[in-house]
Amino acid sequence: MDESVTGRVLVVDDDATVRDVVRRYLELAGHEVELVGDGERALRRCAEHPPDVVVLDLMLPGVDGLEVCRRLRARGAVPVVMLTALGEEEDRIAGLQLGADDYVTKPFSPRELALRVTSVLRRARAATAPGPELVDGELRLDLGARSARLGARELALTSREFDLLAFFLTHRGTAFSRAELLSRVWGWEFGDQSTVTVHVRRLREKVEPDPARPVRITTVWGVGYRYDGTA
């Protein structure tokens, strides 16, 4: 097992059976796992001992998963993989809008979930040495440190947002469909393409002078999106 893609995973689900199954598969993948059954305890444990990844069920007693995700995002950029029930598209989109990095729909394959967690962790792992930069005017992405700045302001990007923006910057002028972006950025050959739409919307809110009239990430009607840039 590649030690660079293992870490501490906090699993938040009120179903003890689900928690136990997820724990076994994540431990087989080399991760250290902690289990909690409600949102309040999840937030407390994240504050006391921050995990590397949170696996978060949206349907929780008390503080629900969406509120947990919102509070985690207000604190920092810990990667979040959501667990959502089949058919709960609105909740899934709301979670992505709050900054969740990935999702798995119940009923799910525990092995697929473990692969998603490893993938999210790999993408989020920051390199210690400086890396090359991608530049578009005042927008700068440091690929090694996985940090982004717009002028003097540091951008709070999730790992998926960073990956998507880096992909756009390295392929500026080329139009991609949502299916192509889902495959090349997420590594999914199938899945909910609204995931791409949500992430593009969030990126525009962070990098465009006017998100309603984007000049960097433009829509190519009938195709998808293209990065035009300002420089």
Short mmCIF file of C-alpha atoms in Angstrom, two decimals:
data_model
loop_
_atom_site.label_atom_id
_atom_site.label_comp_id
_atom_site.label_asym_id
_atom_site.label_seq_id
_atom_site.Cartn_x
_atom_site.Cartn_y
_atom_site.Cartn_z
CA MET A 1 0.00 0.00 0.00
CA ASP A 2 1.28 3.47 -0.95
CA GLU A 3 1.69 5.29 2.36
CA SER A 4 1.30 8.66 0.63
CA VAL A 5 -2.39 7.96 0.04
CA THR A 6 -3.39 6.67 3.45
CA GLY A 7 -4.59 8.77 6.32
CA ARG A 8 -7.04 9.34 9.15
CA VAL A 9 -10.67 9.01 8.08
CA LEU A 10 -13.62 10.09 10.22
CA VAL A 11 -16.77 8.15 9.26
CA VAL A 12 -20.03 9.86 10.28
CA ASP A 13 -23.16 7.71 9.95
CA ASP A 14 -25.98 6.92 12.39
CA ASP A 15 -26.25 3.32 11.13
CA ALA A 16 -23.88 1.11 13.15
CA THR A 17 -23.87 -1.59 10.45
CA VAL A 18 -22.87 0.89 7.74
CA ARG A 19 -20.15 2.31 9.98
CA ASP A 20 -18.68 -1.12 10.65
CA VAL A 21 -18.67 -2.17 6.98
CA VAL A 22 -17.09 1.11 5.89
CA ARG A 23 -14.48 0.85 8.66
CA ARG A 24 -13.39 -2.65 7.57
CA TYR A 25 -12.94 -1.65 3.93
CA LEU A 26 -11.11 1.56 4.76
CA GLU A 27 -8.78 -0.26 7.13
CA LEU A 28 -8.08 -2.84 4.43
CA ALA A 29 -7.03 0.10 2.22
CA GLY A 30 -4.55 1.14 4.91
CA HIS A 31 -6.46 4.01 6.50
CA GLU A 32 -6.82 4.75 10.20
CA VAL A 33 -10.55 5.03 10.91
CA GLU A 34 -12.66 6.67 13.61
CA LEU A 35 -16.43 6.20 13.76
CA VAL A 36 -19.10 8.56 15.09
CA GLY A 37 -22.88 8.43 14.83
CA ASP A 38 -24.05 12.05 14.87
CA GLY A 39 -23.17 15.51 13.62
CA GLU A 40 -22.39 17.13 16.98
CA ARG A 41 -19.79 14.52 17.85
CA ALA A 42 -18.35 14.69 14.34
CA LEU A 43 -17.78 18.43 14.67
CA ARG A 44 -16.27 17.99 18.13
CA ARG A 45 -13.86 15.26 16.96
CA CYS A 46 -12.84 17.32 13.91
CA ALA A 47 -11.97 20.19 16.23
CA GLU A 48 -10.12 17.99 18.73
CA HIS A 49 -8.26 15.76 16.27
CA PRO A 50 -8.65 16.89 12.65
CA PRO A 51 -8.93 13.97 10.21
CA ASP A 52 -7.48 13.84 6.71
CA VAL A 53 -10.86 12.94 5.15
CA VAL A 54 -14.45 12.91 6.41
CA VAL A 55 -16.97 10.36 5.10
CA LEU A 56 -20.26 12.07 5.90
CA ASP A 57 -23.82 10.74 5.72
CA LEU A 58 -26.23 13.58 4.99
CA MET A 59 -29.14 12.04 6.93
CA LEU A 60 -28.02 12.43 10.54
CA PRO A 61 -29.98 12.98 13.77
CA GLY A 62 -29.72 16.45 15.29
CA VAL A 63 -27.20 18.42 13.23
CA ASP A 64 -27.63 17.03 9.72
CA GLY A 65 -24.85 16.30 7.25
CA LEU A 66 -25.33 19.48 5.23
CA GLU A 67 -24.88 21.61 8.34
CA VAL A 68 -21.84 19.57 9.37
CA CYS A 69 -20.35 20.13 5.90
CA ARG A 70 -21.08 23.86 6.09
CA ARG A 71 -19.36 24.18 9.48
CA LEU A 72 -16.38 22.12 8.38
CA ARG A 73 -15.94 24.34 5.33
CA ALA A 74 -16.08 27.43 7.55
CA ARG A 75 -13.18 26.01 9.57
CA GLY A 76 -10.92 24.85 6.76
CA ALA A 77 -10.52 22.58 3.75
CA VAL A 78 -10.71 19.02 5.10
CA PRO A 79 -11.89 16.82 2.20
CA VAL A 80 -15.47 15.52 2.52
CA VAL A 81 -16.97 12.48 0.78
CA MET A 82 -20.76 12.51 1.13
CA LEU A 83 -23.04 9.52 1.49
CA THR A 84 -26.45 10.28 -0.03
CA ALA A 85 -29.56 8.16 -0.55
CA LEU A 86 -30.61 7.26 -4.08
CA GLY A 87 -32.90 9.97 -5.46
CA GLU A 88 -31.77 12.75 -3.10
CA GLU A 89 -30.32 14.84 -5.92
CA GLU A 90 -31.18 18.18 -4.28
CA ASP A 91 -29.30 17.25 -1.11
CA ARG A 92 -26.34 16.00 -3.16
CA ILE A 93 -26.16 19.24 -5.13
CA ALA A 94 -26.50 21.25 -1.92
CA GLY A 95 -23.58 19.31 -0.44
CA LEU A 96 -21.43 19.97 -3.48
CA GLN A 97 -22.34 23.65 -3.33
CA LEU A 98 -21.18 23.70 0.29
CA GLY A 99 -17.82 22.33 -0.83
CA ALA A 100 -18.00 18.53 -0.54
CA ASP A 101 -15.32 16.93 -2.70
CA ASP A 102 -17.09 13.75 -3.77
CA TYR A 103 -20.15 11.64 -3.10
CA VAL A 104 -21.28 8.02 -3.12
CA THR A 105 -24.95 7.10 -3.45
CA LYS A 106 -26.56 4.54 -1.11
CA PRO A 107 -26.77 1.63 -1.53
CA PHE A 108 -23.07 1.74 -2.36
CA SER A 109 -20.14 -0.58 -2.89
CA PRO A 110 -17.83 -0.32 0.16
CA ARG A 111 -14.89 -1.03 -2.14
CA GLU A 112 -15.89 1.88 -4.40
CA LEU A 113 -16.17 4.14 -1.35
CA ALA A 114 -12.67 3.14 -0.23
CA LEU A 115 -11.34 3.94 -3.71
CA ARG A 116 -13.09 7.33 -3.67
CA VAL A 117 -11.62 8.15 -0.25
CA THR A 118 -8.12 7.23 -1.43
CA SER A 119 -8.59 9.30 -4.60
CA VAL A 120 -9.78 12.36 -2.66
CA LEU A 121 -6.92 12.01 -0.19
CA ARG A 122 -4.37 11.68 -2.98
CA ARG A 123 -5.66 14.85 -4.64
CA ALA A 124 -5.73 16.77 -1.37
CA ARG A 125 -2.25 15.78 -0.21
CA ALA A 126 -0.03 18.81 -0.46
CA ALA A 127 3.54 18.48 -1.65
CA THR A 128 6.25 19.84 0.63
CA ALA A 129 8.40 21.27 -2.17
CA PRO A 130 7.37 24.21 -4.34
CA GLY A 131 5.91 23.20 -7.68
CA PRO A 132 5.31 24.87 -11.03
CA GLU A 133 2.76 27.64 -11.32
CA LEU A 134 -0.13 28.13 -13.69
CA VAL A 135 -0.85 31.80 -14.31
CA ASP A 136 -3.73 33.72 -15.85
CA GLY A 137 -3.36 37.43 -15.15
CA GLU A 138 -3.76 37.88 -11.39
CA LEU A 139 -4.80 34.24 -10.96
CA ARG A 140 -1.95 31.96 -9.85
CA LEU A 141 -2.03 28.25 -9.04
CA ASP A 142 0.92 26.63 -7.27
CA LEU A 143 0.65 22.97 -8.28
CA GLY A 144 3.14 21.74 -5.70
CA ALA A 145 1.60 23.48 -2.70
CA ARG A 146 -1.91 23.12 -4.19
CA SER A 147 -2.66 26.74 -3.40
CA ALA A 148 -4.36 29.43 -5.47
CA ARG A 149 -4.29 33.21 -5.31
CA LEU A 150 -6.21 35.92 -7.10
CA GLY A 151 -4.15 39.04 -6.74
CA ALA A 152 -3.29 39.37 -3.05
CA ARG A 153 -6.17 37.13 -1.96
CA GLU A 154 -5.73 33.42 -1.30
CA LEU A 155 -8.61 31.36 -2.71
CA ALA A 156 -10.33 28.76 -0.54
CA LEU A 157 -10.67 25.90 -3.05
CA THR A 158 -11.70 22.34 -2.35
CA SER A 159 -9.44 19.65 -3.80
CA ARG A 160 -11.87 19.04 -6.69
CA GLU A 161 -12.18 22.75 -7.42
CA PHE A 162 -8.40 23.04 -7.52
CA ASP A 163 -8.10 20.04 -9.85
CA LEU A 164 -10.79 21.37 -12.17
CA LEU A 165 -9.25 24.85 -12.31
CA ALA A 166 -5.78 23.40 -12.93
CA PHE A 167 -7.19 21.26 -15.74
CA PHE A 168 -8.85 24.28 -17.33
CA LEU A 169 -5.68 26.36 -17.10
CA THR A 170 -3.58 23.66 -18.75
CA HIS A 171 -6.12 23.24 -21.57
CA ARG A 172 -7.16 26.83 -22.19
CA GLY A 173 -8.98 27.44 -25.45
CA THR A 174 -10.29 23.85 -25.67
CA ALA A 175 -13.98 23.10 -25.11
CA PHE A 176 -14.88 20.07 -23.00
CA SER A 177 -18.24 18.44 -22.39
CA ARG A 178 -19.36 17.74 -18.85
CA ALA A 179 -18.87 14.01 -19.50
CA GLU A 180 -15.27 14.63 -20.60
CA LEU A 181 -14.57 16.74 -17.52
CA LEU A 182 -16.15 14.10 -15.29
CA SER A 183 -13.82 11.51 -16.83
CA ARG A 184 -10.61 13.52 -16.97
CA VAL A 185 -10.85 15.43 -13.68
CA TRP A 186 -12.92 13.11 -11.48
CA GLY A 187 -11.81 9.87 -13.10
CA TRP A 188 -15.43 8.73 -13.45
CA GLU A 189 -16.56 7.06 -16.66
CA PHE A 190 -20.15 7.51 -15.54
CA GLY A 191 -21.88 9.62 -12.91
CA ASP A 192 -24.06 12.64 -12.26
CA GLN A 193 -22.91 15.39 -14.63
CA SER A 194 -24.55 18.03 -12.43
CA THR A 195 -21.45 17.55 -10.25
CA VAL A 196 -19.46 19.36 -12.96
CA THR A 197 -22.06 22.11 -13.27
CA VAL A 198 -21.96 22.78 -9.52
CA HIS A 199 -18.17 22.92 -9.44
CA VAL A 200 -17.99 25.26 -12.42
CA ARG A 201 -20.53 27.55 -10.74
CA ARG A 202 -18.49 27.57 -7.52
CA LEU A 203 -15.26 28.28 -9.41
CA ARG A 204 -16.86 31.18 -11.25
CA GLU A 205 -17.92 32.67 -7.92
CA LYS A 206 -14.29 32.58 -6.82
CA VAL A 207 -12.30 33.53 -9.94
CA GLU A 208 -14.58 35.65 -12.13
CA PRO A 209 -14.87 39.45 -11.80
CA ASP A 210 -18.60 38.98 -12.46
CA PRO A 211 -19.78 35.34 -12.12
CA ALA A 212 -22.96 36.17 -14.05
CA ARG A 213 -20.80 37.23 -17.05
CA PRO A 214 -17.83 34.85 -16.92
CA VAL A 215 -14.74 35.70 -18.95
CA ARG A 216 -12.42 32.95 -17.70
CA ILE A 217 -14.65 29.86 -17.69
CA THR A 218 -17.09 30.33 -20.54
CA THR A 219 -20.06 28.21 -21.57
CA VAL A 220 -19.94 26.69 -25.04
CA TRP A 221 -23.59 26.08 -25.82
CA GLY A 222 -24.31 22.54 -26.90
CA VAL A 223 -20.85 21.39 -25.85
CA GLY A 224 -19.86 22.32 -22.29
CA TYR A 225 -17.16 24.68 -20.98
CA ARG A 226 -13.97 26.31 -22.20
CA TYR A 227 -11.30 28.23 -20.32
CA ASP A 228 -10.58 31.47 -22.17
CA GLY A 229 -8.75 33.39 -19.46
CA THR A 230 -7.87 37.05 -19.18
CA ALA A 231 -4.22 36.99 -20.23
#
